[in-house]
């Protein structure tokens, strides 16, 4: 793995009760060149956590005031595309467990696109299948979760 730029992680915060745990898991990553944009709704009370990490340069806080969350995702995508510090963009969930090799595992695959999968939910099972090409994947995939480009 010869990547010398940062991986930009993007997380939409929905569960403040898990946020502290998730951030600490990210700080235990074996791959250290990453930064995270934490997107949060104006209604969430995250001031204590923001205060704890206010001097941490790995965390970028983005508040979603009055727009749909897609607006903040688009702003973050624009930031990624206009900033040469980043090699990859990865959307992650605030309620997943990120083991110490999570980022390294994604990068070691040397793929243009990596994704997670909701294999099984309580009331819904998604059948595993192969796709003909990326267009087939984009048009027909269900259950997409964590993604990295």
Coordinates of N, CA and C in Angstrom, one line a residue, residues 22-142:
X22 N -17.6 5.2 18.6 CA -17.2 5.1 17.2 C -15.9 6.0 16.9
X23 N -15.9 7.2 17.4 CA -14.7 8.0 17.3 C -13.5 7.3 17.8
X24 N -13.6 6.8 19.0 CA -12.4 6.1 19.7 C -12.0 4.9 18.8
X25 N -12.9 4.2 18.3 CA -12.5 3.0 17.4 C -11.8 3.5 16.2
X26 N -12.2 4.6 15.6 CA -11.5 5.2 14.5 C -10.1 5.6 14.8
X27 N -9.9 6.1 16.0 CA -8.5 6.5 16.4 C -7.6 5.3 16.7
X28 N -8.1 4.2 16.7 CA -7.3 3.0 16.9 C -7.0 2.3 15.6
X29 N -7.2 3.0 14.5 CA -7.0 2.4 13.2 C -5.5 2.2 12.9
X30 N -5.1 1.1 12.3 CA -3.7 0.8 12.0 C -3.2 1.7 10.8
X31 N -4.1 2.2 10.0 CA -3.8 3.1 8.9 C -4.1 4.5 9.5
X32 N -3.1 5.4 9.6 CA -3.3 6.7 10.3 C -3.6 7.9 9.4
X33 N -3.5 7.8 8.1 CA -3.7 8.9 7.2 C -5.2 9.0 6.9
X34 N -6.0 9.5 7.8 CA -7.4 9.7 7.5 C -7.9 10.9 8.3
X35 N -9.0 11.4 7.7 CA -9.7 12.5 8.4 C -11.2 12.2 8.3
X36 N -12.0 12.7 9.1 CA -13.4 12.4 9.1 C -14.2 13.7 9.1
X37 N -15.2 13.7 8.3 CA -16.2 14.8 8.3 C -17.4 14.2 9.0
X38 N -17.8 14.8 10.1 CA -18.9 14.4 10.9 C -20.1 15.3 10.6
X39 N -21.1 14.8 10.0 CA -22.3 15.6 9.6 C -23.3 15.4 10.7
X40 N -23.9 16.5 11.1 CA -24.9 16.4 12.2 C -26.0 17.4 12.0
X41 N -27.2 17.0 12.4 CA -28.4 17.8 12.3 C -28.4 18.8 13.4
X42 N -29.0 20.0 13.1 CA -29.0 21.1 14.1 C -29.7 20.7 15.4
X43 N -30.5 19.7 15.4 CA -31.3 19.2 16.6 C -30.5 18.3 17.5
X44 N -29.4 17.8 17.1 CA -28.6 16.9 17.9 C -27.8 17.6 18.9
X45 N -27.7 17.1 20.1 CA -26.9 17.7 21.2 C -25.6 17.0 21.2
X46 N -24.6 17.6 20.5 CA -23.2 17.0 20.5 C -22.2 17.9 21.0
X47 N -22.6 19.0 21.7 CA -21.6 20.0 22.1 C -20.5 19.4 23.0
X48 N -20.8 18.5 23.9 CA -19.8 17.9 24.8 C -18.8 17.1 24.0
X49 N -19.2 16.4 23.0 CA -18.3 15.6 22.2 C -17.4 16.6 21.3
X50 N -18.1 17.6 20.8 CA -17.3 18.6 20.0 C -16.3 19.3 20.8
X51 N -16.6 19.6 22.0 CA -15.6 20.3 22.9 C -14.5 19.3 23.2
X52 N -14.7 18.1 23.4 CA -13.7 17.1 23.7 C -12.7 17.0 22.6
X53 N -13.2 17.1 21.3 CA -12.3 16.9 20.2 C -12.0 18.2 19.4
X54 N -12.3 19.4 20.0 CA -12.2 20.6 19.3 C -10.8 20.9 18.7
X55 N -9.7 20.4 19.3 CA -8.4 20.6 18.8 C -7.9 19.5 17.9
X56 N -8.7 18.5 17.7 CA -8.3 17.4 16.8 C -8.4 17.7 15.4
X57 N -7.3 17.7 14.6 CA -7.3 18.1 13.2 C -7.8 17.0 12.3
X58 N -8.1 15.8 12.9 CA -8.6 14.7 12.0 C -10.1 14.8 11.9
X59 N -10.8 15.7 12.7 CA -12.2 15.8 12.7 C -12.7 17.1 12.1
X60 N -13.6 17.0 11.1 CA -14.2 18.2 10.5 C -15.7 18.1 10.8
X61 N -16.2 19.1 11.6 CA -17.6 19.1 11.9 C -18.4 19.9 10.9
X62 N -19.5 19.3 10.4 CA -20.4 20.1 9.5 C -21.8 20.0 10.0
X63 N -22.4 21.1 10.3 CA -23.8 21.2 10.8 C -24.7 21.3 9.7
X64 N -25.8 20.5 9.7 CA -26.8 20.6 8.7 C -28.0 21.5 9.3
X65 N -28.0 22.7 8.9 CA -29.0 23.7 9.5 C -30.4 23.5 9.0
X66 N -30.7 23.8 7.8 CA -32.0 23.7 7.3 C -32.2 23.0 6.0
X67 N -31.2 22.3 5.6 CA -31.3 21.6 4.3 C -31.4 20.1 4.5
X68 N -31.8 19.5 3.4 CA -31.8 18.0 3.4 C -30.4 17.5 3.5
X69 N -30.2 16.4 4.1 CA -28.9 15.8 4.3 C -28.1 15.7 3.0
X70 N -28.8 15.5 1.9 CA -28.1 15.4 0.6 C -27.3 16.7 0.3
X71 N -27.8 17.8 0.7 CA -27.1 19.1 0.5 C -25.7 19.0 1.2
X72 N -25.7 18.6 2.4 CA -24.4 18.5 3.1 C -23.5 17.4 2.5
X73 N -24.0 16.3 2.1 CA -23.2 15.3 1.4 C -22.6 15.9 0.1
X74 N -23.4 16.7 -0.6 CA -22.9 17.3 -1.8 C -21.8 18.3 -1.5
X75 N -21.9 19.1 -0.5 CA -20.9 20.0 -0.1 C -19.6 19.3 0.3
X76 N -19.7 18.1 1.0 CA -18.6 17.3 1.4 C -17.9 16.7 0.1
X77 N -18.7 16.2 -0.8 CA -18.2 15.7 -2.0 C -17.4 16.7 -2.8
X78 N -17.9 18.0 -2.9 CA -17.2 19.1 -3.5 C -15.9 19.3 -2.8
X79 N -15.9 19.4 -1.5 CA -14.7 19.6 -0.7 C -13.6 18.5 -1.1
X80 N -14.1 17.3 -1.1 CA -13.2 16.1 -1.5 C -12.6 16.3 -2.9
X81 N -13.4 16.6 -3.8 CA -12.9 16.8 -5.2 C -12.0 18.0 -5.4
X82 N -12.2 19.0 -4.6 CA -11.4 20.2 -4.8 C -10.1 20.2 -3.9
X83 N -9.9 19.2 -3.2 CA -8.8 19.1 -2.2 C -7.9 18.0 -2.6
X84 N -6.6 18.3 -2.9 CA -5.7 17.3 -3.3 C -5.1 16.5 -2.2
X85 N -5.5 16.8 -0.9 CA -4.9 16.0 0.2 C -5.5 14.6 0.3
X86 N -6.6 14.3 -0.4 CA -7.3 13.1 -0.2 C -7.2 12.2 -1.4
X87 N -7.0 10.9 -1.1 CA -6.9 9.9 -2.2 C -8.2 9.1 -2.3
X88 N -9.0 8.9 -1.3 CA -10.2 8.2 -1.3 C -11.3 8.9 -0.4
X89 N -12.5 8.6 -0.8 CA -13.7 9.1 -0.1 C -14.5 7.8 0.4
X90 N -14.8 7.8 1.7 CA -15.5 6.6 2.2 C -16.6 7.1 3.1
X91 N -17.8 6.6 2.8 CA -19.0 6.9 3.6 C -19.2 5.8 4.6
X92 N -19.3 6.2 5.9 CA -19.4 5.2 7.0 C -20.6 5.5 7.8
X93 N -21.0 4.5 8.6 CA -22.2 4.6 9.5 C -21.7 4.9 10.9
X94 N -22.5 5.6 11.7 CA -22.2 5.9 13.1 C -22.4 4.8 14.0
X95 N -23.1 3.8 13.6 CA -23.4 2.7 14.5 C -22.7 1.4 14.2
X96 N -21.7 1.4 13.3 CA -20.9 0.2 13.0 C -19.7 0.1 13.9
X97 N -19.1 -1.1 14.0 CA -17.9 -1.3 14.8 C -16.7 -1.3 13.8
X98 N -15.8 -0.4 14.0 CA -14.7 -0.3 13.1 C -13.4 -0.9 13.7
X99 N -13.1 -2.0 13.3 CA -11.9 -2.7 13.8 C -10.7 -2.0 13.4
X100 N -9.5 -2.3 14.1 CA -8.3 -1.5 13.8 C -7.8 -1.6 12.4
X101 N -8.2 -2.6 11.7 CA -7.7 -2.7 10.3 C -8.7 -2.3 9.2
X102 N -9.8 -1.7 9.6 CA -10.9 -1.3 8.7 C -10.4 -0.6 7.5
X103 N -9.7 0.6 7.7 CA -9.3 1.4 6.6 C -8.2 0.7 5.8
X104 N -7.3 0.1 6.4 CA -6.2 -0.7 5.7 C -6.8 -1.8 4.9
X105 N -7.8 -2.5 5.4 CA -8.4 -3.5 4.6 C -9.1 -3.0 3.3
X106 N -9.7 -1.9 3.4 CA -10.3 -1.3 2.3 C -9.3 -0.9 1.2
X107 N -8.2 -0.3 1.7 CA -7.2 0.2 0.8 C -6.3 -1.0 0.2
X108 N -6.1 -2.0 0.9 CA -5.3 -3.1 0.4 C -5.9 -3.8 -0.8
X109 N -7.2 -3.7 -0.9 CA -7.9 -4.3 -2.1 C -7.6 -3.7 -3.4
X110 N -7.0 -2.5 -3.4 CA -6.7 -1.7 -4.6 C -7.8 -1.7 -5.6
X111 N -9.0 -1.4 -5.2 CA -10.1 -1.3 -6.0 C -10.6 0.1 -6.2
X112 N -11.3 0.4 -7.3 CA -11.8 1.7 -7.5 C -13.1 2.0 -6.7
X113 N -13.8 0.9 -6.3 CA -15.0 1.1 -5.5 C -15.1 -0.1 -4.6
X114 N -15.4 0.1 -3.3 CA -15.5 -0.9 -2.3 C -16.8 -0.6 -1.6
X115 N -17.6 -1.6 -1.3 CA -18.9 -1.4 -0.6 C -19.1 -2.5 0.4
X116 N -19.9 -2.1 1.4 CA -20.4 -3.0 2.4 C -21.8 -3.5 2.0
X117 N -22.4 -4.4 2.8 CA -23.6 -5.0 2.3 C -24.5 -5.3 3.6
X118 N -25.8 -5.0 3.5 CA -26.7 -5.4 4.5 C -27.1 -6.8 4.1
X119 N -26.4 -7.8 4.6 CA -26.7 -9.2 4.1 C -28.0 -9.7 4.7
X120 N -28.3 -9.3 6.0 CA -29.5 -9.9 6.6 C -30.0 -8.8 7.6
X121 N -31.2 -8.6 7.5 CA -31.9 -7.7 8.5 C -32.9 -8.6 9.2
X122 N -33.5 -8.0 10.2 CA -34.5 -8.8 11.0 C -35.6 -9.4 10.2
X123 N -36.1 -8.6 9.3 CA -37.3 -9.0 8.5 C -37.0 -9.1 7.0
X124 N -35.8 -8.9 6.6 CA -35.5 -8.9 5.1 C -34.1 -9.5 4.8
X125 N -34.1 -10.4 4.0 CA -32.8 -11.0 3.6 C -32.6 -10.7 2.1
X126 N -31.4 -10.2 1.8 CA -31.0 -9.9 0.5 C -30.1 -11.0 -0.1
X127 N -30.6 -11.5 -1.2 CA -29.9 -12.6 -1.8 C -28.6 -12.1 -2.4
X128 N -27.5 -12.8 -2.2 CA -26.2 -12.5 -2.8 C -26.3 -12.8 -4.3
X129 N -25.7 -11.9 -5.1 CA -25.7 -12.2 -6.6 C -24.5 -11.5 -7.2
X130 N -24.1 -11.9 -8.4 CA -23.0 -11.3 -9.1 C -23.6 -10.3 -10.1
X131 N -22.9 -9.3 -10.4 CA -23.3 -8.3 -11.4 C -22.5 -8.3 -12.6
X132 N -23.1 -8.0 -13.8 CA -22.4 -8.1 -15.1 C -21.3 -7.0 -15.2
X133 N -21.6 -5.8 -14.7 CA -20.7 -4.7 -14.8 C -21.1 -3.6 -13.8
X134 N -20.4 -2.5 -13.8 CA -20.7 -1.5 -12.8 C -22.1 -0.8 -13.1
X135 N -22.5 -0.7 -14.3 CA -23.9 -0.2 -14.6 C -24.9 -1.1 -14.0
X136 N -24.8 -2.4 -14.1 CA -25.7 -3.3 -13.6 C -25.7 -3.2 -12.0
X137 N -24.5 -3.0 -11.4 CA -24.4 -2.8 -10.0 C -25.2 -1.6 -9.5
X138 N -24.9 -0.5 -10.2 CA -25.5 0.8 -9.9 C -27.0 0.8 -10.0
X139 N -27.5 0.2 -11.1 CA -29.0 0.2 -11.3 C -29.7 -0.9 -10.5
X140 N -29.1 -2.0 -10.1 CA -29.9 -3.1 -9.5 C -29.5 -3.5 -8.1
X141 N -28.5 -2.8 -7.5 CA -28.0 -3.3 -6.2 C -29.0 -2.7 -5.1
X142 N -29.3 -3.6 -4.2 CA -30.1 -3.2 -3.0 C -29.3 -3.6 -1.8

